[in-house]
Amino acid sequence: MMRSTFFLILLAVVDGAASIKNDTSNREKRDAVLIRSKRRWVLSTIDLEENMPGPYPSIVTQMYNDKKQENVKFRIRGQGVTEKPFGLFSIDENSGIVHVHRPIDREEYHFFHLDFDVLDKKTDDLVDKTLAFDVEIKDKNDNRPEFPLSTIRVSVPENTPEGVLQATLQAHDNDLKDTPNSEFTMSVVKQNPASPKFTIRDMPGTTRVKQLAFTGCFDYDKEKQYTVLVDAKDHGEPTMSSTATVILDITDYNTHPPEFSSATYNTEVMEMELKEILRIGITDKDTPNTPASRAVFSILKGNEELNYKIETDPKTNEGVLTVIKGKNFEKTEITELEIAVENEQKLFQCVDGKPVIGTRPKPNTAKVAVKVTDVNDPPVFKNQVEKVYRNENGPKGDVLFVPQVQDEDSDINKLRYELVEDPAKWVSLDRKTGKITTVETMDRESPFVKNGIYTLVVHSIDDGKPPATGTCTVLVYLGDLNDNAPYLISKNMVMCGNKVDRVDVTPRDLDSPPFANPFSFFLGGEEKLKSLWKLDPTTGTNTSLISLTSLPYGNYSIPLKIQDQQGLQSEDVLQVVVCECTRINTCRGRLPFSSRLGPAAIGLLFAGLLLMAFLLFCFYCDCKSMSCQHIPLNLQDEGIQTLSKYNEEGGRSIYKPEFPITDGYRKVENGMQGSSAGVSVKSRECAD
């Protein structure tokens, strides 16, 4: 390939028209922008101003080749030609002049890379290697700073201290970063109302984000909303700007102290009565049902013994005064309370545009006179619960309790007593003195005694108007004695002879330790009984009766002796049924004694009866038509008849129980043999 050189000239675009200087001046310009490197020219970047006013197409540059111009043609490719955005650049293949066809927005495309070639006009073959040049779009201040939101709304509490608000402002300029075209200043250009004064401050750590600040204070009663117009202006030429509106909604805070509807109140209550006695209303100019207006009451004086409390009704905002602890008065008295009221929020005040700091006014107070009326107090037992200790089975006439009573309003000698609770009717009560005396023997094992305690309730009634009643509960703790022998919980047991050889024996003793278990167990009756049965274990809370040999099925009576821990003995008989079981402790039953006929059997029975009736009818008709001779029934004259009875029964086994097996059990070992009887009767037939 012949050595050839490309030349590139950058042409200035003035008033939308391009002019090409003479060859000498052009070569001087080429030398300024071209750098020789071996056999290729490396081209510098061409600057192009964004959004040029035109006209279009406009000349960008021109390319030359040192070969004869009439033998070559030029071609470019890349961004803006064969790649997006298409149709932006073109080249005259004969002259090598590069054109731009429309304005370019730098914020959309700020840089282009283009390749160009020189080709033989006849063969389209490359006559040199591909070279490239770049086009950089120079920024123009054509973008204004923009706020993300044109309107910003912020809620600000009325008591906010002067300084920075929680209202951040941020804007962005799409022009070239870190140039005057993209740098801007933010300021307050307008506000309504005029006070307090708003300004713009930088957020610490950044210059891009701003904060709204103010000096002074807010007064919700005067202004509930502020409108601030903020302007963002860039530093480019010419300057461009935009605005955003900040709306500040002031929320009410406690700026008005609550006040009582009246300075004094009067109420009354019976002594020792616990209830609500007064409702106290207030007025508050702050917004209702907010912490700014909700009342908080307190009792400053007169409640040293904590007899009263005052709370706020959440629905009405009233103070509810209640007696929570009664006090006994000997006569009617008046108690004076001092009540104060404040709000849930601390009081905040803005005076002449300045917040009041450091001074807190005293809360509003009112006086409440409580008239406590004396009432007849009931008699008071020395102890409301008295404990008395006795052993069970004690003698009758034992004095269990003599009450000690005081009554500040009545004569003690005029008190009367009543026995309110005596479920077993074991005691009597002296109505004048309240003395309790036993009239029956008290049994600790009685169902009226719970956990060893027998409970009595006594009332003492004075002669006041109306009469008042005092109550005393007497708990009689009964000590246990060994007065109950052990007994069997169940005296009838079933031993499944085809499955087990024993039954469980469980005794009970109504006494408490040490007069109850562990028990000692013995077999009673004859000595031969011990060769058939045994008890194991012989001591403990329960035992098992074990058969020592295979027993015939039947009923057995086993005498037992049981002693408690102290040796108190009882004798009992355990009835044991030995049988074949089909289920647990359930003997196999006898076959049923009767059967139920089905519909088919009943039909056959009726058919047989009808046939018999028909035969009798035929016999009757035959006898009427023929002479029938009477047949004598004198059996003695007709010969000898014989009735033989056979009835044999086997002997009893030595293990046979003392009484026959009851219905429901089947005897297996010793069955009954059947009996039979035969009767022979001769008779005379009817003669023809």
XYZ file of C-alpha atoms in Angstrom:
688
model
C 0.000 0.000 0.000
C 1.258 3.439 -0.866
C 1.948 5.733 1.952
C -0.836 8.295 2.279
C -1.873 10.747 4.894
C -5.279 11.904 6.140
C -5.696 15.539 7.035
C -8.433 16.871 9.257
C -9.439 20.478 9.560
C -11.722 21.833 12.264
C -13.969 24.574 11.004
C -15.610 27.153 13.190
C -19.335 27.659 12.869
C -20.301 31.300 13.002
C -23.923 32.534 12.602
C -24.838 29.158 11.180
C -22.514 29.410 8.085
C -19.105 27.765 7.490
C -16.272 29.101 5.322
C -13.124 27.304 4.234
C -9.910 29.371 4.232
C -7.205 29.053 1.643
C -4.912 26.028 1.615
C -2.141 27.754 3.558
C -4.299 28.743 6.518
C -5.948 25.326 6.464
C -2.613 23.541 6.759
C -1.677 25.759 9.718
C -4.871 24.722 11.497
C -4.327 21.060 10.642
C -0.865 21.171 12.151
C -2.493 22.419 15.376
C -4.847 19.446 15.756
C -2.986 16.507 14.184
C -0.206 14.348 15.616
C 1.882 12.096 13.371
C 2.385 8.520 14.623
C 4.131 6.094 12.257
C 1.811 5.742 9.226
C -1.415 7.031 10.899
C -2.757 10.336 12.135
C -4.167 10.343 15.675
C -6.869 13.034 15.866
C -7.760 15.207 18.885
C -11.303 15.685 20.267
C -13.556 18.133 18.448
C -15.665 20.413 20.691
C -19.249 21.118 19.662
C -21.599 23.415 21.552
C -24.879 21.879 22.676
C -28.146 23.079 21.250
C -26.537 25.297 18.545
C -29.189 27.548 17.043
C -28.421 26.414 13.413
C -29.162 26.572 10.565
C -28.801 22.852 9.903
C -27.004 20.980 8.537
C -23.941 22.750 9.933
C -20.297 22.025 9.075
C -18.346 20.344 11.848
C -14.998 19.597 10.142
C -13.401 18.515 6.819
C -11.085 15.609 6.021
C -8.374 15.504 3.305
C -6.194 12.827 1.745
C -2.834 13.296 -0.024
C -3.885 11.069 -2.857
C -5.679 12.469 -5.840
C -9.077 13.649 -4.636
C -10.866 12.404 -7.723
C -9.794 8.788 -7.050
C -10.989 8.424 -3.411
C -14.178 8.812 -1.385
C -14.805 9.283 2.349
C -17.010 7.304 4.784
C -17.755 7.671 8.577
C -19.454 5.278 11.005
C -20.219 5.007 14.745
C -22.403 6.965 17.189
C -24.723 9.383 15.460
C -24.293 7.626 12.090
C -24.660 3.851 12.212
C -25.522 3.763 15.926
C -28.035 5.675 18.019
C -28.826 8.495 17.640
C -29.113 7.767 13.907
C -28.790 10.497 11.289
C -27.013 12.996 13.539
C -23.718 13.223 11.537
C -22.935 12.754 7.825
C -19.928 13.198 5.490
C -19.715 14.333 1.875
C -17.906 11.380 0.312
C -16.239 13.606 -2.298
C -15.224 16.692 -0.301
C -14.794 15.045 3.144
C -16.905 17.737 4.896
C -18.648 16.439 8.081
C -22.080 17.917 8.918
C -24.312 17.883 12.010
C -28.031 17.796 11.231
C -29.832 18.876 14.424
C -29.212 20.358 17.914
C -27.608 18.063 20.473
C -28.687 18.014 24.166
C -25.581 17.437 26.270
C -27.686 16.034 29.102
C -28.732 13.243 26.714
C -25.514 12.696 24.664
C -22.337 14.396 25.820
C -19.726 12.428 23.798
C -19.463 10.730 20.345
C -16.810 8.409 18.925
C -16.630 8.170 15.082
C -14.465 6.067 12.721
C -13.700 7.247 9.154
C -12.199 5.537 6.133
C -10.863 6.513 2.672
C -11.917 4.127 -0.084
C -11.114 3.707 -3.774
C -14.052 5.050 -5.758
C -13.929 2.239 -8.272
C -13.277 -0.771 -6.067
C -14.499 0.449 -2.610
C -11.260 -0.914 -1.219
C -9.632 0.844 1.729
C -6.630 2.881 0.669
C -5.418 3.368 4.261
C -6.083 2.177 7.779
C -9.206 3.328 9.668
C -8.784 6.470 11.764
C -11.110 7.896 14.451
C -12.069 11.197 16.020
C -14.229 12.161 19.057
C -16.876 14.846 19.342
C -17.465 16.311 22.809
C -20.549 18.421 23.438
C -19.766 21.551 25.399
C -22.237 22.357 28.216
C -24.571 25.292 27.958
C -26.626 26.624 30.859
C -29.940 25.357 29.563
C -31.260 23.575 32.710
C -32.727 25.228 35.758
C -32.408 23.722 39.259
C -35.412 21.484 39.943
C -37.079 20.527 43.261
C -38.311 16.897 43.543
C -41.643 18.251 44.795
C -43.111 21.602 43.942
C -45.100 21.606 47.210
C -43.773 20.351 50.553
C -46.119 19.978 53.548
C -44.797 19.680 57.101
C -46.529 19.502 60.525
C -44.857 21.674 63.164
C -45.789 21.574 66.880
C -46.673 24.942 68.290
C -44.026 24.678 71.018
C -41.128 24.042 68.593
C -38.081 26.015 69.813
C -36.561 28.481 67.363
C -33.898 27.067 65.077
C -33.942 24.411 62.404
C -37.271 22.777 61.440
C -37.750 19.203 60.338
C -38.308 20.440 56.783
C -35.527 19.504 54.333
C -35.158 21.033 50.850
C -33.235 19.497 47.981
C -32.821 20.487 44.303
C -30.861 19.178 41.300
C -29.439 20.813 38.131
C -28.794 18.574 35.107
C -26.083 20.790 33.652
C -22.404 19.778 33.805
C -21.440 18.827 37.367
C -19.097 21.095 39.348
C -19.551 24.022 36.953
C -21.366 27.297 37.525
C -24.158 25.979 35.305
C -25.063 23.267 37.871
C -24.212 25.098 41.109
C -27.101 26.995 42.700
C -28.107 29.018 45.736
C -31.361 28.491 47.709
C -33.183 31.306 49.514
C -36.569 32.312 50.925
C -38.157 34.813 48.570
C -41.586 35.107 50.173
C -43.545 33.995 53.282
C -47.031 34.459 54.668
C -47.588 35.517 57.425
C -44.446 37.560 57.960
C -43.621 36.397 61.515
C -41.689 34.426 62.608
C -38.890 34.970 60.058
C -37.797 31.948 57.956
C -34.338 31.379 56.475
C -32.396 28.614 54.669
C -29.486 26.739 56.238
C -27.167 24.009 55.007
C -27.692 20.593 56.496
C -24.524 19.596 58.355
C -22.227 17.433 56.208
C -23.633 18.422 52.821
C -24.169 21.522 50.666
C -26.821 19.978 48.465
C -29.497 19.531 51.162
C -30.945 22.572 52.894
C -33.112 23.039 55.974
C -35.752 25.599 56.792
C -35.039 27.582 59.970
C -36.899 30.279 61.881
C -36.471 32.760 64.731
C -39.224 33.511 67.239
C -42.162 31.247 68.142
C -45.510 30.060 66.830
C -48.925 30.960 68.201
C -51.584 28.468 67.155
C -54.390 30.795 68.233
C -53.158 33.487 65.821
C -51.882 31.503 62.833
C -52.479 27.827 62.099
C -50.603 27.685 58.762
C -47.573 29.313 57.109
C -46.621 29.404 53.407
C -42.946 29.826 52.494
C -41.751 30.268 48.864
C -38.188 28.996 48.349
C -36.107 29.862 45.239
C -33.157 27.836 43.808
C -30.962 29.917 41.358
C -27.914 28.574 39.478
C -24.649 30.470 38.745
C -24.569 30.065 34.974
C -24.993 32.625 32.205
C -27.760 33.455 31.892
C -28.928 32.404 35.358
C -31.871 30.026 35.666
C -34.060 29.318 38.708
C -37.141 27.482 40.022
C -39.257 27.652 43.159
C -40.949 25.318 45.660
C -43.659 26.069 48.194
C -43.337 24.873 51.793
C -46.610 24.689 53.760
C -46.191 24.525 57.540
C -49.240 23.212 59.447
C -49.000 24.303 63.082
C -50.382 21.715 65.532
C -51.877 22.907 68.781
C -49.865 22.577 71.980
C -50.810 23.355 75.549
C -50.732 27.137 75.626
C -53.782 27.638 77.889
C -53.958 26.335 81.488
C -57.185 24.535 82.483
C -59.504 26.306 84.912
C -62.121 24.986 87.352
C -65.718 25.834 86.690
C -66.029 26.934 90.329
C -63.608 27.880 93.088
C -65.435 25.810 95.782
C -67.421 22.566 95.840
C -69.481 20.765 98.497
C -70.345 17.067 98.820
C -71.163 14.509 101.530
C -70.713 10.808 102.222
C -71.580 8.317 104.947
C -68.633 7.204 107.061
C -66.940 3.984 105.945
C -68.778 4.228 102.612
C -66.622 3.706 99.520
C -67.994 5.350 96.379
C -67.808 8.265 93.932
C -68.846 11.461 95.707
C -68.198 14.353 93.271
C -67.550 15.280 89.619
C -65.578 18.462 88.948
C -65.762 20.198 85.554
C -63.067 22.386 83.939
C -62.662 24.687 80.917
C -59.688 24.656 78.516
C -59.199 26.756 75.356
C -56.825 24.295 73.715
C -57.986 21.768 71.111
C -60.383 19.258 72.750
C -59.412 15.594 73.138
C -55.693 16.272 72.751
C -52.854 16.151 75.279
C -53.032 19.948 75.232
C -56.516 19.943 76.783
C -56.785 16.617 78.652
C -56.876 17.306 82.385
C -54.697 15.784 85.101
C -56.066 16.233 88.649
C -54.256 15.955 91.974
C -55.097 16.430 95.670
C -52.701 18.928 97.262
C -54.093 19.011 100.809
C -56.509 17.134 103.069
C -55.699 13.601 101.897
C -52.835 12.776 104.225
C -54.401 9.398 105.152
C -55.054 8.563 101.488
C -58.813 8.199 101.945
C -59.593 9.822 98.581
C -58.477 9.683 94.978
C -59.336 11.810 91.950
C -59.162 10.591 88.352
C -60.022 12.025 84.938
C -63.079 10.770 83.064
C -61.667 10.202 79.532
C -65.031 10.976 77.910
C -66.052 14.158 79.750
C -62.623 15.390 80.969
C -64.139 15.814 84.431
C -62.390 15.085 87.696
C -64.022 12.154 89.531
C -63.509 12.290 93.326
C -63.882 8.892 95.049
C -63.604 7.587 98.628
C -61.255 4.587 98.503
C -60.646 4.057 102.242
C -63.318 4.587 104.873
C -62.677 6.366 108.151
C -64.615 5.854 111.370
C -65.899 9.071 112.949
C -67.573 9.414 116.338
C -69.577 12.346 115.010
C -70.287 14.091 111.737
C -67.243 16.006 110.471
C -66.262 18.103 107.440
C -63.021 17.386 105.576
C -61.598 20.096 103.279
C -59.616 19.035 100.206
C -57.547 21.243 97.888
C -57.685 20.020 94.276
C -55.296 21.116 91.477
C -55.586 20.617 87.715
C -53.004 20.676 84.913
C -52.721 19.285 81.376
C -50.898 16.220 80.106
C -48.542 18.548 78.187
C -46.435 21.152 79.896
C -47.626 24.708 79.463
C -45.971 26.673 76.605
C -46.510 30.374 75.969
C -45.462 32.704 73.112
C -45.570 36.371 74.092
C -44.803 39.130 71.552
C -43.153 36.649 69.205
C -40.795 35.290 71.882
C -41.170 32.013 73.819
C -41.547 32.281 77.600
C -38.719 30.171 79.046
C -37.936 29.260 82.680
C -41.187 30.393 84.325
C -43.943 27.883 85.012
C -47.214 29.258 86.365
C -48.902 27.578 89.332
C -51.788 25.220 88.483
C -55.357 26.294 89.015
C -56.861 25.038 92.337
C -60.289 24.629 93.968
C -61.574 23.785 97.481
C -63.811 20.760 98.133
C -65.691 20.425 101.453
C -66.603 16.784 102.190
C -69.251 16.254 104.889
C -68.711 12.801 106.478
C -71.894 11.669 108.259
C -71.529 9.378 111.273
C -73.480 6.076 111.091
C -74.126 3.218 113.517
C -70.982 1.105 113.565
C -71.372 -2.681 113.948
C -69.981 -4.603 116.911
C -66.378 -5.655 116.408
C -65.081 -9.032 117.549
C -61.580 -9.108 118.964
C -60.713 -11.518 116.186
C -62.849 -11.986 113.118
C -61.539 -15.564 112.904
C -61.135 -17.597 116.094
C -59.346 -20.959 116.238
C -60.374 -23.612 118.776
C -58.605 -26.965 119.269
C -60.386 -30.106 120.577
C -60.133 -33.879 120.203
C -63.001 -35.623 118.481
C -65.551 -37.565 120.523
C -65.226 -35.092 123.393
C -67.894 -34.859 126.125
C -71.084 -32.897 125.673
C -71.300 -29.539 127.430
C -67.761 -28.505 126.512
C -67.497 -24.670 126.211
C -65.743 -24.012 122.917
C -65.781 -20.211 122.685
C -66.800 -17.040 124.554
C -66.553 -13.931 122.300
C -64.925 -10.597 123.191
C -66.744 -7.741 121.442
C -66.446 -3.950 121.337
C -69.000 -1.417 120.033
C -68.245 2.304 120.081
C -71.834 3.322 119.293
C -73.880 0.886 121.449
C -74.080 -0.656 124.927
C -72.241 -3.991 124.955
C -74.726 -5.389 127.486
C -77.502 -4.934 124.928
C -75.852 -6.968 122.218
C -77.500 -10.192 121.072
C -75.863 -13.148 119.336
C -77.012 -15.534 116.640
C -75.534 -18.811 115.458
C -75.574 -18.496 111.667
C -73.718 -21.641 110.646
C -73.678 -25.007 112.478
C -74.193 -27.623 109.744
C -74.053 -30.729 112.019
C -76.067 -29.165 114.897
C -73.331 -30.039 117.373
C -73.355 -26.816 119.465
C -75.663 -24.368 121.191
C -75.305 -20.583 121.557
C -76.155 -18.321 124.488
C -77.939 -15.381 122.777
C -76.872 -12.915 125.514
C -73.218 -13.831 125.999
C -72.405 -15.557 122.711
C -70.970 -18.595 124.572
C -70.757 -21.694 122.353
C -71.215 -25.124 124.037
C -71.242 -28.616 122.544
C -74.539 -30.545 122.666
C -73.398 -33.532 120.576
C -70.225 -35.546 120.220
C -68.104 -34.153 117.407
C -66.820 -36.745 114.945
C -63.771 -35.835 112.903
C -64.831 -38.284 110.171
C -68.174 -36.532 109.677
C -68.863 -35.172 106.149
C -69.404 -31.754 107.765
C -65.746 -31.638 108.809
C -63.431 -30.413 106.047
C -59.724 -31.166 106.423
C -60.202 -31.755 110.132
C -61.917 -28.360 110.666
C -65.525 -27.783 111.730
C -66.696 -24.234 110.904
C -69.119 -22.125 112.965
C -70.304 -18.590 112.132
C -71.581 -16.204 114.845
C -73.260 -12.812 114.478
C -73.295 -10.033 117.090
C -76.158 -7.530 116.617
C -76.449 -4.178 118.426
C -79.583 -2.149 119.233
C -78.830 0.782 116.918
C -81.116 2.232 114.263
C -80.762 0.486 111.994
C -79.149 -2.419 113.862
C -75.580 -3.215 112.841
C -74.104 -6.715 112.689
C -70.596 -8.000 113.354
C -69.424 -11.431 112.209
C -66.986 -13.930 113.685
C -65.936 -17.282 112.213
C -64.990 -20.002 114.696
C -62.764 -22.766 113.322
C -62.815 -25.888 115.495
C -59.735 -28.028 114.782
C -60.639 -31.615 115.723
C -57.801 -33.932 116.757
C -58.086 -37.500 115.470
C -58.611 -40.598 117.671
C -58.369 -44.236 116.637
C -62.128 -44.767 116.654
C -62.552 -46.382 113.253
C -61.485 -49.896 112.317
C -60.373 -50.735 108.784
C -63.027 -52.042 106.385
C -63.091 -53.441 102.855
C -63.935 -51.020 100.088
C -65.487 -53.892 98.085
C -66.617 -57.233 99.585
C -67.456 -58.928 96.281
C -64.755 -59.858 93.817
C -64.518 -61.884 90.607
C -61.515 -64.108 89.899
C -61.179 -65.105 86.263
C -60.040 -68.722 86.740
C -59.067 -69.057 83.105
C -56.754 -66.006 83.291
C -55.491 -65.145 86.814
C -55.055 -66.717 90.235
C -55.612 -63.680 92.463
C -57.801 -60.699 93.300
C -56.852 -57.303 94.804
C -57.994 -56.554 98.348
C -58.190 -52.857 99.207
C -59.156 -51.680 102.723
C -59.885 -48.182 104.012
C -59.677 -46.495 107.404
C -61.503 -43.229 108.091
C -58.908 -42.219 110.679
C -55.788 -40.295 109.824
C -52.173 -41.373 110.407
C -50.930 -42.854 112.699
C -54.348 -44.501 113.186
C -54.714 -45.833 109.662
C -52.327 -47.635 107.267
C -50.083 -49.518 106.915
C -52.471 -52.416 107.612
C -51.806 -56.026 108.675
C -53.772 -58.790 106.888
C -54.722 -62.301 108.188
C -56.891 -65.190 106.980
C -59.676 -66.195 109.359
C -61.757 -69.372 109.554
C -60.466 -72.967 109.497
C -56.853 -73.995 109.050
C -57.606 -75.901 105.825
C -58.457 -72.522 104.291
C -54.736 -71.683 104.367
C -54.025 -74.611 102.058
C -56.297 -73.052 99.426
C -55.572 -69.310 99.804
C -52.899 -66.898 100.979
C -52.512 -63.111 101.405
C -49.478 -61.344 99.901
C -48.192 -58.989 101.183
C -49.348 -59.315 104.762
C -48.668 -55.617 105.559
C -49.172 -52.464 103.542
C -51.886 -50.229 102.173
C -53.460 -53.138 100.227
C -52.882 -56.854 99.514
C -53.797 -59.652 97.089
C -55.786 -62.830 97.822
C -54.017 -65.637 95.909
C -55.393 -69.130 95.212
C -52.828 -71.867 95.887
C -54.502 -74.506 93.680
C -56.824 -74.727 90.704
C -60.302 -74.206 92.149
C -63.646 -75.375 90.757
C -65.788 -72.570 89.406
C -68.203 -71.287 92.016
C -68.705 -68.874 94.941
C -66.279 -68.737 97.887
C -66.527 -66.962 101.248
C -63.115 -65.962 102.613
C -63.007 -64.614 106.211
C -60.374 -61.857 106.654
C -58.874 -59.988 109.632
C -57.445 -56.473 109.114
C -55.558 -54.403 111.706
C -54.582 -50.723 111.487
C -51.204 -49.328 112.553
C -52.265 -49.204 116.201
C -53.639 -52.764 116.220
C -57.376 -51.955 116.013
C -58.834 -54.970 114.196
C -61.873 -55.643 112.084
C -63.205 -58.942 110.704
C -64.903 -59.161 107.346
C -65.857 -61.759 104.733
C -64.737 -61.413 101.136
C -67.052 -63.053 98.605
C -65.070 -64.352 95.606
C -66.659 -65.753 92.460
C -64.321 -68.059 90.500
C -65.496 -68.371 86.916
C -64.534 -68.410 83.253
C -64.320 -64.836 81.974
C -65.009 -63.454 78.540
C -63.931 -59.944 79.547
C -62.120 -58.412 82.507
C -63.955 -59.403 85.727
C -66.979 -60.550 83.699
C -68.081 -64.206 83.886
C -69.499 -66.067 80.912
C -73.315 -66.017 81.169
C -75.882 -68.895 80.854
C -77.683 -69.542 77.603
C -81.028 -67.701 77.392
C -84.134 -69.462 78.775
C -86.437 -68.332 75.962
C -86.250 -67.554 72.288
C -88.090 -65.099 70.163
C -89.982 -66.419 67.165
C -89.427 -64.783 63.846
C -92.118 -64.046 61.235
C -91.459 -67.354 59.364
C -91.850 -69.466 62.530
C -95.083 -67.702 63.446
C -96.426 -68.406 59.945
C -95.608 -72.102 60.199
C -97.294 -72.264 63.623
C -100.534 -70.795 62.256
C -100.410 -73.166 59.281
C -100.143 -76.162 61.650
C -103.076 -74.928 63.728
C -105.237 -74.553 60.625
C -104.310 -78.066 59.457
C -105.219 -79.536 62.879
C -108.550 -77.731 62.834
C -109.291 -79.103 59.357
C -108.505 -82.676 60.452
C -110.738 -82.361 63.544
C -113.531 -81.064 61.379
C -113.184 -84.032 59.013
C -113.153 -86.462 61.950
C -116.305 -84.898 63.339
C -118.147 -85.193 60.053
C -117.060 -88.842 59.679
C -118.284 -89.739 63.166
C -121.738 -88.296 62.518
C -122.180 -90.395 59.419
C -120.948 -93.620 61.108
C -121.783 -95.350 64.410
C -118.879 -94.802 66.777
C -118.497 -96.968 69.886
C -117.294 -95.462 73.155
C -113.793 -96.486 74.065
C -113.479 -97.240 77.786
C -110.567 -95.630 79.608
C -110.404 -97.913 82.572
C -106.747 -98.672 82.447
C -106.953 -101.231 85.216
C -109.222 -103.352 83.053
C -107.032 -103.036 80.009
C -103.771 -104.245 81.465
C -100.806 -103.028 83.490
C -99.159 -99.648 82.754
C -95.716 -98.777 84.075
C -94.194 -95.371 85.047
C -90.477 -95.576 85.762
C -88.449 -92.615 87.196
C -84.724 -92.301 86.889
C -82.994 -89.579 88.842
C -79.338 -89.701 89.845
C -77.097 -86.883 91.189
C -73.346 -86.953 91.749
C -71.732 -86.313 95.127
C -70.441 -82.853 96.200
C -66.747 -81.885 95.819
C -64.809 -80.904 98.871
C -64.216 -77.474 97.191
C -67.902 -76.872 96.575
C -68.996 -73.430 97.843
C -71.412 -73.113 100.716
C -74.302 -71.802 98.609
C -75.420 -72.609 95.023
C -74.154 -70.514 92.083
C -76.442 -67.632 91.309
C -77.948 -66.956 87.892
C -75.405 -65.615 85.464
C -72.656 -68.164 86.246
C -72.363 -71.629 84.685
C -71.260 -74.598 86.720
C -68.430 -76.461 84.989
C -66.871 -79.054 87.315
C -70.010 -80.464 89.028
C -72.810 -80.659 86.441
C -76.258 -82.026 87.025
C -77.111 -85.295 85.269
C -80.400 -85.404 83.417
C -83.428 -87.484 84.507
C -85.956 -89.358 82.372
C -89.324 -91.000 82.814
C -91.227 -93.316 80.526
C -95.017 -93.754 80.246
C -96.714 -96.583 78.309
C -100.479 -96.314 77.645
C -102.625 -98.798 75.714
C -105.920 -97.605 74.135
C -108.767 -98.897 71.968
C -109.342 -97.562 68.544
C -112.751 -96.550 67.203
C -114.603 -99.559 65.658
C -116.069 -99.464 62.203
